[in-house]
Amino acid sequence: MTSDKLTLHYAPRSRASATRVLLDELGTPCDLHVLNMRKGEQKSPDFLAINPLGKVPALSHGNTVVTESIAIALYLGDLFPNAGLTPMPGDPRRGAYLRWMTFYAASFEPALMDRMIGHVPPANESAYGTFDQVIEVLADQLARAPYILGENITVADIQWGASLQWALNFKAIPELPVFRDYALRVTSRASFQRVFEDEARLDAAQDAAA
Ligand SMILES: N[C@@H](CCC(=O)N[C@@H](CS)C(=O)NCC(=O)O)C(=O)O
């Protein structure tokens, strides 16, 4: 638990959306600092002082700043263990939790981005092997149970569900039933629906203001 104020530096329909859903799932109050990326607000000096890369999401918690979606998700999950979404140290799922969260940032996203720009690094030199291997490993894991760590949803599923839904929409990953079913299972939750609804409103307002 924490008494320090949380602020999510956020833009609608971005990687920060999954963070916003996670905050909703954790049931914690959080100020939203909404940036209009169409106006380049993420590159303002004030925001660059928070994240020098000028990218969202970023999280301020008291004097602590956390950037990188996965670091933020791990940080929040540990901060609110009572929400029941975090395999904490001592939980037999903790190792797998860290594995799949890190796999997301270190293997899946780079593989996806390389694929989208048509870059094919040599398999033995890339951090992830090949795109097809990453897809195969992920599909195999998701076929085992309703959620990535088993029968119960965890912080990891919020990230993976949001991302796979995005990747399916953009046809960036194969349209496998295991991906489609999983993404639907996760993103049909009330938390996602609340955030998607609000984001449609915010996005339209930002568009009009840009
Ligand atoms: N590795 C970062 C990537 C963050 C990122 O690329 N955010 C995009 C939005 S989805 C962004 O802020 N882009 C704005 C820009 O680069 O100007 C993370 O996972 O948080």
XYZ file of N, CA, C and O and ligand atoms in Angstrom:
860
model
N 0.841 -1.200 0.000
C 0.000 0.000 0.000
C 0.876 1.251 0.000
O 2.025 1.232 0.330
N 0.277 2.352 -0.363
C 1.048 3.577 -0.450
C 0.169 4.768 -0.116
O -1.024 4.747 -0.398
N 0.767 5.791 0.456
C -0.013 7.016 0.661
C 0.454 8.080 -0.317
O -0.177 9.128 -0.438
N 1.582 7.835 -1.016
C 2.052 8.815 -1.990
C 1.124 8.842 -3.198
O 0.584 7.819 -3.601
N 1.035 10.040 -3.772
C 0.129 10.210 -4.915
C 0.697 9.540 -6.169
O 1.898 9.614 -6.449
N -0.179 8.889 -6.907
C 0.204 8.289 -8.191
C -0.299 9.177 -9.327
O -1.458 9.609 -9.305
N 0.560 9.424 -10.305
C 0.137 10.131 -11.519
C 0.584 9.326 -12.723
O 1.764 8.982 -12.846
N -0.361 9.032 -13.593
C -0.014 8.348 -14.842
C 0.077 9.388 -15.954
O -0.885 10.110 -16.224
N 1.238 9.460 -16.566
C 1.442 10.322 -17.741
C 1.030 9.465 -18.934
O 1.634 8.403 -19.169
N 0.064 9.951 -19.656
C -0.740 9.048 -20.484
C -1.213 9.731 -21.752
O -1.410 10.943 -21.791
N -1.380 8.958 -22.794
C -2.084 9.423 -23.997
C -3.049 8.322 -24.400
O -2.725 7.135 -24.278
N -4.249 8.706 -24.858
C -5.220 7.671 -25.241
C -4.728 6.853 -26.421
O -3.980 7.342 -27.267
N -5.177 5.605 -26.472
C -4.863 4.703 -27.586
C -3.369 4.601 -27.838
O -2.879 4.764 -28.951
N -2.665 4.360 -26.744
C -1.212 4.197 -26.823
C -0.838 3.049 -25.881
O -1.713 2.421 -25.272
N 0.459 2.841 -25.731
C 0.881 1.818 -24.768
C 0.419 2.153 -23.349
O 0.358 1.278 -22.488
N 0.115 3.424 -23.108
C -0.341 3.816 -21.768
C -1.751 3.312 -21.467
O -2.180 3.305 -20.305
N -2.467 2.869 -22.493
C -3.837 2.381 -22.265
C -3.825 1.161 -21.349
O -4.660 1.032 -20.442
N -2.903 0.246 -21.593
C -2.839 -0.967 -20.756
C -2.525 -0.589 -19.307
O -3.045 -1.211 -18.365
N -1.699 0.419 -19.129
C -1.379 0.855 -17.758
C -2.626 1.413 -17.084
O -2.877 1.166 -15.902
N -3.396 2.143 -17.852
C -4.624 2.710 -17.285
C -5.598 1.593 -16.893
O -6.239 1.663 -15.839
N -5.702 0.579 -17.733
C -6.562 -0.555 -17.398
C -6.062 -1.230 -16.123
O -6.833 -1.574 -15.223
N -4.748 -1.394 -16.040
C -4.188 -2.049 -14.849
C -4.527 -1.262 -13.586
O -4.913 -1.844 -12.566
N -4.412 0.066 -13.645
C -4.756 0.887 -12.475
C -6.216 0.675 -12.094
O -6.558 0.596 -10.915
N -7.067 0.567 -13.100
C -8.490 0.307 -12.843
C -8.650 -1.052 -12.165
O -9.350 -1.190 -11.156
N -7.964 -2.057 -12.679
C -8.051 -3.415 -12.100
C -7.527 -3.437 -10.660
O -8.028 -4.191 -9.831
N -6.509 -2.646 -10.396
C -5.921 -2.630 -9.052
C -6.785 -1.817 -8.084
O -6.577 -1.860 -6.869
N -7.710 -1.067 -8.655
C -8.660 -0.320 -7.833
C -8.015 0.836 -7.081
O -8.454 1.182 -5.984
N -7.008 1.423 -7.707
C -6.320 2.501 -7.001
C -6.599 3.855 -7.640
O -6.610 3.969 -8.870
N -6.817 4.875 -6.814
C -6.964 6.208 -7.392
C -5.635 6.665 -7.997
O -4.565 6.335 -7.485
N -5.719 7.388 -9.076
C -4.506 7.837 -9.762
C -4.863 9.071 -10.571
O -5.888 9.080 -11.258
N -4.028 10.109 -10.495
C -4.268 11.270 -11.356
C -3.819 10.924 -12.761
O -2.799 10.249 -12.941
N -4.574 11.411 -13.731
C -4.178 11.204 -15.129
C -3.608 12.507 -15.664
O -4.280 13.545 -15.610
N -2.407 12.455 -16.156
C -1.838 13.603 -16.870
C -1.929 13.259 -18.349
O -1.157 12.449 -18.853
N -2.939 13.849 -18.998
C -3.233 13.464 -20.389
C -2.427 14.325 -21.352
O -2.495 15.558 -21.311
N -1.663 13.660 -22.200
C -0.847 14.366 -23.196
C -1.496 14.208 -24.566
O -1.989 13.128 -24.902
N -1.473 15.293 -25.332
C -1.972 15.222 -26.707
C -0.771 15.007 -27.633
O -0.023 15.941 -27.928
N -0.593 13.768 -28.066
C 0.592 13.456 -28.868
C 0.491 14.061 -30.267
O 1.498 14.286 -30.908
N -0.754 14.331 -30.708
C -0.881 14.989 -32.020
C -0.265 16.386 -31.982
O 0.154 16.923 -32.995
N -0.262 16.987 -30.796
C 0.319 18.322 -30.642
C 1.773 18.257 -30.180
O 2.380 19.274 -29.889
N 2.294 17.044 -30.051
C 3.706 16.882 -29.678
C 3.971 17.157 -28.204
O 5.123 17.414 -27.807
N 2.912 17.082 -27.374
C 3.107 17.432 -25.957
C 4.078 16.496 -25.234
O 4.640 16.852 -24.208
N 4.270 15.288 -25.800
C 5.196 14.331 -25.171
C 6.656 14.769 -25.326
O 7.537 14.201 -24.703
N 6.890 15.770 -26.175
C 8.267 16.251 -26.359
C 8.456 17.631 -25.709
O 9.433 18.323 -25.982
N 7.505 18.030 -24.868
C 7.652 19.327 -24.188
C 8.749 19.212 -23.134
O 8.983 18.118 -22.586
N 9.440 20.317 -22.824
C 10.499 20.256 -21.800
C 9.983 19.688 -20.472
O 10.683 18.907 -19.826
N 8.756 20.044 -20.105
C 8.225 19.550 -18.823
C 8.126 18.028 -18.821
O 8.453 17.363 -17.840
N 7.645 17.463 -19.944
C 7.509 16.009 -19.967
C 8.855 15.319 -20.187
O 9.100 14.238 -19.631
N 9.741 15.961 -20.951
C 11.072 15.348 -21.139
C 11.828 15.256 -19.809
O 12.686 14.386 -19.633
N 11.473 16.129 -18.870
C 12.102 16.051 -17.536
C 11.617 14.799 -16.802
O 12.296 14.282 -15.908
N 10.458 14.281 -17.199
C 9.917 13.054 -16.581
C 10.423 11.828 -17.339
O 10.927 10.876 -16.746
N 10.280 11.839 -18.646
C 10.822 10.758 -19.472
C 11.626 11.367 -20.616
O 11.051 11.880 -21.579
N 12.942 11.318 -20.518
C 13.792 11.939 -21.541
C 13.548 11.382 -22.946
O 13.922 12.008 -23.931
N 12.916 10.207 -23.049
C 12.597 9.674 -24.378
C 11.331 10.330 -24.954
O 11.008 10.139 -26.125
N 10.590 11.054 -24.113
C 9.369 11.693 -24.593
C 8.327 10.670 -25.004
O 7.653 10.825 -26.028
N 8.191 9.609 -24.221
C 7.244 8.544 -24.549
C 6.369 8.215 -23.342
O 6.817 8.331 -22.203
N 5.155 7.793 -23.640
C 4.243 7.316 -22.594
C 4.131 5.802 -22.703
O 4.341 5.248 -23.788
N 3.807 5.148 -21.578
C 3.459 5.705 -20.282
C 4.692 6.052 -19.443
O 5.787 5.560 -19.678
N 4.422 6.929 -18.451
C 5.363 7.135 -17.349
C 4.499 7.252 -16.094
O 3.330 7.656 -16.173
N 5.080 6.890 -14.989
C 4.339 6.919 -13.724
C 5.141 7.717 -12.708
O 6.350 7.488 -12.559
N 4.468 8.667 -12.057
C 5.095 9.347 -10.919
C 4.421 8.840 -9.656
O 3.193 8.755 -9.587
N 5.244 8.516 -8.683
C 4.727 8.029 -7.401
C 5.548 8.708 -6.322
O 6.699 8.322 -6.087
N 4.980 9.751 -5.696
C 5.801 10.557 -4.803
C 6.982 11.090 -5.603
O 6.805 11.663 -6.678
N 8.187 10.844 -5.116
C 9.382 11.326 -5.829
C 9.933 10.310 -6.821
O 10.962 10.550 -7.444
N 9.277 9.181 -6.932
C 9.770 8.128 -7.834
C 9.134 8.273 -9.208
O 7.928 8.495 -9.315
N 9.955 8.147 -10.240
C 9.422 8.116 -11.605
C 9.772 6.757 -12.197
O 10.906 6.294 -12.096
N 8.771 6.113 -12.789
C 9.012 4.842 -13.476
C 8.577 5.016 -14.926
O 7.476 5.502 -15.189
N 9.455 4.655 -15.845
C 9.082 4.626 -17.260
C 9.177 3.179 -17.735
O 9.688 2.324 -17.004
N 8.709 2.921 -18.931
C 8.660 1.598 -19.559
C 7.441 0.823 -19.019
O 7.365 0.499 -17.823
N 6.542 0.506 -19.948
C 5.278 -0.155 -19.592
C 5.452 -1.338 -18.651
O 4.693 -1.490 -17.689
N 6.423 -2.177 -18.958
C 6.548 -3.401 -18.168
C 7.076 -3.095 -16.768
O 6.608 -3.666 -15.775
N 8.023 -2.173 -16.680
C 8.520 -1.780 -15.356
C 7.386 -1.175 -14.531
O 7.242 -1.457 -13.331
N 6.555 -0.382 -15.184
C 5.430 0.249 -14.472
C 4.438 -0.820 -13.997
O 3.959 -0.790 -12.860
N 4.151 -1.784 -14.865
C 3.204 -2.845 -14.481
C 3.758 -3.661 -13.312
O 3.026 -3.979 -12.360
N 5.041 -3.984 -13.361
C 5.641 -4.751 -12.254
C 5.610 -3.932 -10.966
O 5.291 -4.440 -9.885
N 5.927 -2.652 -11.094
C 5.955 -1.753 -9.936
C 4.569 -1.656 -9.298
O 4.406 -1.821 -8.081
N 3.567 -1.433 -10.128
C 2.195 -1.290 -9.602
C 1.690 -2.610 -9.023
O 1.029 -2.631 -7.985
N 1.994 -3.691 -9.707
C 1.548 -4.999 -9.214
C 2.104 -5.271 -7.825
O 1.389 -5.756 -6.930
N 3.364 -4.945 -7.622
C 3.982 -5.164 -6.311
C 3.443 -4.198 -5.255
O 3.400 -4.522 -4.065
N 3.050 -3.006 -5.723
C 2.556 -1.994 -4.784
C 1.157 -2.348 -4.245
O 0.795 -1.946 -3.143
N 0.409 -3.090 -5.042
C -0.976 -3.421 -4.645
C -1.217 -4.932 -4.673
O -2.053 -5.430 -5.438
N -0.506 -5.672 -3.819
C -0.651 -7.137 -3.852
C -2.053 -7.594 -3.453
O -2.495 -8.667 -3.863
N -2.745 -6.756 -2.674
C -4.064 -7.196 -2.193
C -5.112 -7.281 -3.295
O -6.178 -7.871 -3.091
N -4.812 -6.711 -4.444
C -5.756 -6.829 -5.563
C -5.798 -8.266 -6.068
O -6.704 -8.640 -6.822
N -4.802 -9.066 -5.678
C -4.828 -10.489 -6.046
C -4.384 -10.761 -7.477
O -4.606 -11.851 -8.006
N -3.747 -9.781 -8.093
C -3.332 -9.959 -9.499
C -1.833 -10.185 -9.643
O -1.334 -10.356 -10.748
N -1.117 -10.150 -8.501
C 0.348 -10.218 -8.572
C 0.884 -11.473 -7.913
O 0.685 -11.671 -6.705
N 1.587 -12.314 -8.676
C 2.306 -13.410 -8.034
C 3.525 -12.825 -7.326
O 4.530 -12.497 -7.959
N 3.409 -12.643 -6.028
C 4.473 -11.981 -5.248
C 5.604 -12.985 -4.968
O 5.415 -14.198 -5.132
N 6.792 -12.508 -4.528
C 7.850 -13.456 -4.166
C 7.309 -14.495 -3.174
O 6.565 -14.156 -2.254
N 7.647 -15.735 -3.425
C 7.113 -16.825 -2.599
C 5.999 -17.578 -3.306
O 5.753 -18.747 -3.043
N 5.308 -16.892 -4.202
C 4.273 -17.541 -5.017
C 4.986 -18.411 -6.062
O 5.919 -17.943 -6.725
N 4.560 -19.667 -6.213
C 5.246 -20.538 -7.189
C 5.192 -20.005 -8.623
O 5.982 -20.414 -9.461
N 4.286 -19.053 -8.884
C 4.196 -18.513 -10.246
C 5.125 -17.325 -10.474
O 5.180 -16.765 -11.565
N 5.853 -16.902 -9.410
C 6.638 -15.669 -9.529
C 7.683 -15.730 -10.668
O 7.863 -14.778 -11.413
N 8.363 -16.840 -10.769
C 9.390 -16.962 -11.814
C 8.779 -16.857 -13.204
O 9.273 -16.128 -14.077
N 7.669 -17.565 -13.401
C 7.003 -17.518 -14.708
C 6.465 -16.109 -14.975
O 6.493 -15.617 -16.110
N 5.985 -15.464 -13.932
C 5.481 -14.082 -14.067
C 6.581 -13.166 -14.600
O 6.393 -12.443 -15.589
N 7.743 -13.213 -13.947
C 8.855 -12.361 -14.390
C 9.307 -12.762 -15.789
O 9.643 -11.920 -16.618
N 9.294 -14.047 -16.053
C 9.699 -14.531 -17.377
C 8.808 -13.953 -18.478
O 9.292 -13.398 -19.465
N 7.489 -14.056 -18.303
C 6.595 -13.630 -19.392
C 6.493 -12.123 -19.494
O 6.236 -11.593 -20.583
N 6.695 -11.425 -18.388
C 6.730 -9.959 -18.466
C 7.997 -9.522 -19.204
O 7.954 -8.642 -20.067
N 9.110 -10.143 -18.884
C 10.366 -9.767 -19.539
C 10.364 -10.219 -20.997
O 10.841 -9.503 -21.885
N 9.806 -11.383 -21.251
C 9.694 -11.876 -22.625
C 8.916 -10.863 -23.472
O 9.240 -10.613 -24.638
N 7.897 -10.275 -22.851
C 7.108 -9.278 -23.584
C 8.009 -8.138 -24.072
O 8.032 -7.793 -25.252
N 8.776 -7.551 -23.129
C 9.565 -6.361 -23.467
C 10.827 -6.694 -24.260
O 11.222 -5.949 -25.153
N 11.445 -7.834 -23.923
C 12.767 -8.106 -24.493
C 12.705 -8.930 -25.774
O 13.648 -8.891 -26.570
N 11.620 -9.664 -25.969
C 11.539 -10.530 -27.155
C 10.330 -10.208 -28.035
O 10.477 -9.979 -29.235
N 9.148 -10.173 -27.432
C 7.945 -10.011 -28.262
C 7.896 -8.652 -28.959
O 7.733 -8.578 -30.175
N 8.052 -7.585 -28.185
C 7.939 -6.253 -28.814
C 9.013 -6.020 -29.863
O 8.696 -5.566 -30.963
N 10.286 -6.348 -29.564
C 11.296 -6.167 -30.625
C 10.988 -7.014 -31.864
O 11.143 -6.553 -32.989
N 10.515 -8.242 -31.649
C 10.197 -9.110 -32.796
C 9.049 -8.510 -33.612
O 9.076 -8.490 -34.847
N 8.060 -7.990 -32.901
C 6.891 -7.405 -33.571
C 7.290 -6.158 -34.370
O 6.892 -5.983 -35.528
N 8.067 -5.311 -33.727
C 8.466 -4.060 -34.393
C 9.365 -4.347 -35.593
O 9.206 -3.748 -36.654
N 10.290 -5.278 -35.432
C 11.143 -5.654 -36.569
C 10.283 -6.156 -37.720
O 10.492 -5.795 -38.873
N 9.318 -6.991 -37.379
C 8.429 -7.551 -38.399
C 7.677 -6.443 -39.134
O 7.553 -6.452 -40.355
N 7.189 -5.472 -38.347
C 6.366 -4.424 -38.950
C 7.168 -3.531 -39.892
O 6.625 -2.988 -40.845
N 8.473 -3.391 -39.624
C 9.279 -2.547 -40.529
C 10.066 -3.386 -41.531
O 10.887 -2.868 -42.284
N 9.836 -4.702 -41.510
C 10.491 -5.568 -42.488
C 11.957 -5.833 -42.210
O 12.712 -6.194 -43.112
N 12.360 -5.668 -40.960
C 13.763 -5.923 -40.600
C 13.897 -7.366 -40.115
O 13.200 -7.780 -39.193
N 14.780 -8.121 -40.729
C 14.964 -9.520 -40.330
C 16.411 -9.720 -39.866
O 17.305 -9.959 -40.677
N 16.649 -9.621 -38.561
C 18.029 -9.803 -38.073
C 18.414 -11.276 -38.113
O 17.528 -12.145 -38.032
N 19.709 -11.580 -38.212
C 20.116 -12.996 -38.164
C 19.671 -13.613 -36.834
O 19.870 -13.015 -35.777
N 19.054 -14.801 -36.911
C 18.445 -15.423 -35.726
C 19.440 -15.597 -34.584
O 19.096 -15.410 -33.414
N 20.666 -15.934 -34.899
C 21.619 -16.193 -33.810
C 22.145 -14.901 -33.198
O 22.789 -14.922 -32.162
N 21.889 -13.768 -33.841
C 22.345 -12.496 -33.274
C 21.205 -11.703 -32.652
O 21.435 -10.801 -31.845
N 19.968 -12.004 -33.040
C 18.865 -11.221 -32.474
C 18.572 -11.738 -31.062
O 18.793 -12.914 -30.760
N 18.033 -10.841 -30.247
C 17.762 -11.205 -28.845
C 16.614 -12.192 -28.738
O 16.418 -12.815 -27.694
N 15.835 -12.333 -29.822
C 14.632 -13.162 -29.723
C 14.626 -14.359 -30.654
O 13.611 -15.073 -30.725
N 15.691 -14.609 -31.377
C 15.649 -15.693 -32.367
C 14.929 -15.178 -33.599
O 15.341 -14.169 -34.174
N 13.821 -15.807 -33.961
C 13.047 -15.316 -35.113
C 11.632 -14.951 -34.670
O 11.151 -15.421 -33.634
N 10.988 -14.146 -35.495
C 9.592 -13.779 -35.227
C 8.734 -15.043 -35.099
O 7.925 -15.169 -34.181
N 8.940 -15.990 -36.013
C 8.123 -17.209 -35.989
C 8.328 -18.002 -34.698
O 7.379 -18.578 -34.156
N 9.556 -18.015 -34.210
C 9.808 -18.721 -32.933
C 9.068 -18.049 -31.780
O 8.484 -18.719 -30.921
N 9.116 -16.725 -31.767
C 8.445 -15.978 -30.694
C 6.943 -16.277 -30.723
O 6.322 -16.548 -29.687
N 6.371 -16.259 -31.913
C 4.934 -16.526 -32.060
C 4.609 -17.949 -31.598
O 3.622 -18.187 -30.885
N 5.461 -18.881 -31.983
C 5.226 -20.289 -31.627
C 5.289 -20.495 -30.112
O 4.424 -21.160 -29.512
N 6.296 -19.902 -29.492
C 6.475 -20.036 -28.040
C 5.274 -19.429 -27.294
O 4.748 -20.012 -26.341
N 4.843 -18.277 -27.772
C 3.716 -17.599 -27.127
C 2.410 -18.381 -27.324
O 1.644 -18.591 -26.373
N 2.179 -18.832 -28.537
C 0.950 -19.585 -28.828
C 0.917 -20.862 -27.988
O -0.132 -21.242 -27.449
N 2.052 -21.498 -27.850
C 2.130 -22.726 -27.059
C 1.770 -22.440 -25.590
O 1.008 -23.181 -24.961
N 2.299 -21.344 -25.057
C 2.015 -21.001 -23.661
C 0.528 -20.681 -23.457
O -0.094 -21.130 -22.501
N -0.035 -19.911 -24.379
C -1.430 -19.481 -24.212
C -2.420 -20.618 -24.436
O -3.567 -20.538 -23.976
N -1.970 -21.676 -25.117
C -2.869 -22.818 -25.365
C -3.039 -23.679 -24.113
O -3.935 -24.512 -24.045
N -2.188 -23.461 -23.106
C -2.202 -24.349 -21.931
C -3.321 -24.063 -20.942
O -3.704 -24.939 -20.166
N -3.754 -22.814 -20.888
C -4.706 -22.417 -19.837
C -5.399 -21.129 -20.268
O -4.962 -20.476 -21.220
N -6.441 -20.730 -19.576
C -7.129 -19.494 -19.980
C -6.235 -18.257 -19.898
O -6.407 -17.311 -20.660
N -5.301 -18.253 -18.950
C -4.437 -17.084 -18.772
C -2.975 -17.497 -18.872
O -2.649 -18.683 -18.772
N -2.097 -16.513 -19.023
C -0.718 -16.862 -19.372
C -0.008 -17.638 -18.256
O 0.872 -18.454 -18.531
N -0.450 -17.427 -16.994
C 0.172 -18.176 -15.894
C -0.728 -19.284 -15.365
O -0.430 -19.888 -14.344
N -1.843 -19.525 -16.017
C -2.702 -20.621 -15.547
C -4.168 -20.235 -15.502
O -4.675 -19.522 -16.365
N -4.818 -20.672 -14.439
C -6.280 -20.526 -14.355
C -6.721 -19.123 -13.975
O -7.871 -18.755 -14.199
N -5.813 -18.362 -13.358
C -6.218 -17.053 -12.843
C -5.522 -15.905 -13.573
O -4.344 -15.991 -13.899
N -6.287 -14.844 -13.745
C -5.733 -13.666 -14.408
C -4.714 -12.984 -13.500
O -4.882 -12.962 -12.274
N -3.663 -12.458 -14.116
C -2.648 -11.710 -13.366
C -2.331 -10.413 -14.120
O -2.818 -10.195 -15.238
N -1.489 -9.611 -13.494
C -1.011 -8.372 -14.113
C -0.498 -8.650 -15.533
O -0.710 -7.857 -16.457
N 0.166 -9.779 -15.716
C 0.758 -10.089 -17.022
C -0.306 -10.146 -18.117
O -0.062 -9.732 -19.261
N -1.494 -10.628 -17.780
C -2.537 -10.753 -18.801
C -3.068 -9.395 -19.256
O -3.517 -9.262 -20.394
N -3.037 -8.422 -18.354
C -3.512 -7.093 -18.759
C -2.620 -6.592 -19.890
O -3.083 -6.082 -20.916
N -1.327 -6.770 -19.715
C -0.369 -6.338 -20.729
C -0.510 -7.153 -22.019
O -0.629 -6.618 -23.110
N -0.493 -8.463 -21.872
C -0.537 -9.318 -23.065
C -1.871 -9.200 -23.792
O -1.920 -9.184 -25.029
N -2.958 -9.119 -23.040
C -4.280 -9.022 -23.675
C -4.393 -7.747 -24.491
O -4.831 -7.762 -25.649
N -3.971 -6.626 -23.886
C -4.050 -5.340 -24.595
C -3.188 -5.375 -25.848
O -3.604 -4.937 -26.926
N -2.011 -5.916 -25.702
C -1.076 -5.896 -26.824
C -1.497 -6.836 -27.958
O -1.413 -6.488 -29.140
N -1.967 -8.028 -27.587
C -2.373 -8.972 -28.635
C -3.609 -8.463 -29.370
O -3.738 -8.649 -30.585
N -4.488 -7.794 -28.648
C -5.650 -7.245 -29.332
C -5.213 -6.203 -30.366
O -5.673 -6.183 -31.497
N -4.273 -5.341 -29.936
C -3.747 -4.321 -30.859
C -3.071 -4.989 -32.063
O -3.320 -4.633 -33.219
N -2.245 -5.979 -31.788
C -1.485 -6.645 -32.857
C -2.423 -7.380 -33.824
O -2.187 -7.394 -35.039
N -3.496 -7.961 -33.304
C -4.464 -8.629 -34.179
C -5.187 -7.603 -35.048
O -5.349 -7.793 -36.251
N -5.587 -6.488 -34.421
C -6.278 -5.441 -35.185
C -5.417 -4.936 -36.337
O -5.917 -4.610 -37.407
N -4.110 -4.840 -36.086
C -3.193 -4.324 -37.122
C -2.611 -5.442 -37.984
O -1.684 -5.207 -38.744
N -3.128 -6.647 -37.810
C -2.656 -7.816 -38.569
C -1.132 -7.972 -38.457
O -0.443 -8.342 -39.409
N -0.627 -7.669 -37.276
C 0.820 -7.739 -37.050
C 1.254 -9.106 -36.543
O 2.449 -9.405 -36.507
N 0.276 -9.923 -36.140
C 0.564 -11.303 -35.728
C -0.429 -12.219 -36.446
O -1.494 -11.748 -36.872
N -0.105 -13.497 -36.569
C -1.042 -14.398 -37.239
C -2.367 -14.470 -36.482
O -2.387 -14.444 -35.247
N -3.443 -14.568 -37.238
C -4.807 -14.588 -36.677
C -5.116 -15.985 -36.110
O -6.054 -16.661 -36.541
N -4.343 -16.443 -35.156
C -4.557 -17.783 -34.593
C -5.718 -17.745 -33.597
O -5.825 -16.789 -32.813
N -6.570 -18.772 -33.584
C -7.671 -18.792 -32.602
C -7.171 -18.614 -31.172
O -7.829 -17.953 -30.362
N -6.016 -19.182 -30.867
C -5.532 -19.072 -29.482
C -5.258 -17.608 -29.114
O -5.516 -17.183 -27.980
N -4.773 -16.810 -30.052
C -4.553 -15.387 -29.784
C -5.883 -14.637 -29.715
O -6.106 -13.814 -28.833
N -6.753 -14.942 -30.687
C -8.038 -14.237 -30.748
C -8.859 -14.489 -29.485
O -9.372 -13.569 -28.857
N -8.925 -15.761 -29.079
C -9.740 -16.107 -27.906
C -9.172 -15.477 -26.637
O -9.905 -14.969 -25.791
N -7.857 -15.537 -26.515
C -7.209 -14.974 -25.334
C -7.428 -13.453 -25.269
O -7.830 -12.916 -24.217
N -7.186 -12.780 -26.385
C -7.327 -11.310 -26.403
C -8.764 -10.924 -26.056
O -8.996 -9.985 -25.286
N -9.715 -11.681 -26.584
C -11.122 -11.385 -26.300
C -11.444 -11.622 -24.822
O -12.118 -10.823 -24.169
N -10.926 -12.758 -24.310
C -11.178 -13.099 -22.900
C -10.702 -11.964 -21.988
O -11.382 -11.560 -21.045
N -9.525 -11.438 -22.288
C -8.958 -10.417 -21.401
C -9.615 -9.052 -21.636
O -10.037 -8.378 -20.692
N -9.747 -8.662 -22.904
C -10.196 -7.282 -23.152
C -11.709 -7.106 -23.046
O -12.197 -5.991 -23.120
N -12.449 -8.208 -22.854
C -13.890 -8.024 -22.633
C -14.194 -7.702 -21.166
O -15.340 -7.468 -20.795
N -13.177 -7.638 -20.344
C -13.376 -7.275 -18.932
C -13.887 -5.834 -18.825
O -13.577 -4.987 -19.672
N -14.620 -5.591 -17.754
C -15.232 -4.266 -17.565
C -14.173 -3.160 -17.534
O -14.398 -2.053 -18.027
N -13.003 -3.463 -16.968
C -11.935 -2.450 -16.879
C -11.537 -1.967 -18.276
O -11.399 -0.767 -18.520
N -11.348 -2.893 -19.197
C -10.983 -2.520 -20.568
C -12.107 -1.720 -21.209
O -11.857 -0.714 -21.878
N -13.329 -2.177 -21.004
C -14.452 -1.492 -21.646
C -14.570 -0.052 -21.137
O -14.801 0.867 -21.918
N -14.360 0.141 -19.826
C -14.417 1.497 -19.259
C -13.347 2.379 -19.894
O -13.597 3.512 -20.285
N -12.129 1.834 -19.991
C -11.020 2.640 -20.527
C -11.233 2.896 -22.025
O -11.066 4.031 -22.499
N -11.632 1.886 -22.780
C -11.854 2.076 -24.227
C -12.901 3.160 -24.475
O -12.754 3.999 -25.356
N -13.962 3.101 -23.663
C -15.044 4.088 -23.841
C -14.537 5.499 -23.585
O -14.785 6.418 -24.356
N -13.816 5.665 -22.494
C -13.310 6.995 -22.174
C -12.270 7.446 -23.200
O -12.172 8.625 -23.532
N -11.501 6.504 -23.711
C -10.463 6.862 -24.684
C -11.065 7.342 -26.003
O -10.483 8.191 -26.669
N -12.233 6.801 -26.362
C -12.870 7.243 -27.602
C -13.223 8.730 -27.467
O -12.997 9.533 -28.377
N -13.714 9.086 -26.285
C -14.084 10.487 -26.017
C -12.838 11.376 -26.022
O -12.768 12.401 -26.687
N -11.806 10.934 -25.296
C -10.568 11.717 -25.202
C -9.902 11.890 -26.563
O -9.394 12.963 -26.898
N -9.896 10.802 -27.317
C -9.242 10.817 -28.616
C -9.926 11.825 -29.549
O -9.263 12.588 -30.246
N -11.264 11.821 -29.514
C -12.007 12.753 -30.365
C -11.717 14.193 -29.933
O -11.508 15.084 -30.774
N -11.667 14.426 -28.619
C -11.404 15.783 -28.123
C -9.991 16.220 -28.519
O -9.773 17.366 -28.920
N -9.041 15.296 -28.439
C -7.663 15.643 -28.802
C -7.552 15.928 -30.295
O -6.827 16.824 -30.716
N -8.281 15.154 -31.078
C -8.253 15.344 -32.520
C -8.765 16.743 -32.862
O -8.163 17.465 -33.662
N -9.875 17.112 -32.204
C -10.469 18.430 -32.479
C -9.533 19.557 -32.043
O -9.502 20.624 -32.650
N -8.745 19.298 -31.000
C -7.875 20.353 -30.444
C -6.556 20.464 -31.197
O -5.837 21.451 -31.063
N -6.222 19.450 -31.991
C -4.882 19.428 -32.614
C -4.821 20.319 -33.856
O -5.821 20.604 -34.480
N 9.323 0.875 -24.457
C 8.344 1.870 -24.150
C 7.711 2.338 -25.441
C 6.825 3.540 -25.217
C 6.301 4.098 -26.531
O 6.815 3.817 -27.617
N 5.255 4.928 -26.427
C 4.692 5.575 -27.592
C 3.172 5.491 -27.537
S 2.578 3.872 -27.830
C 5.029 7.072 -27.559
O 4.981 7.679 -26.505
N 5.329 7.652 -28.707
C 5.495 9.066 -28.833
C 6.778 9.476 -29.458
O 7.692 8.671 -29.599
O 6.874 10.662 -29.781
C 7.298 1.323 -23.186
O 7.021 0.129 -23.236
O 6.763 2.074 -22.371
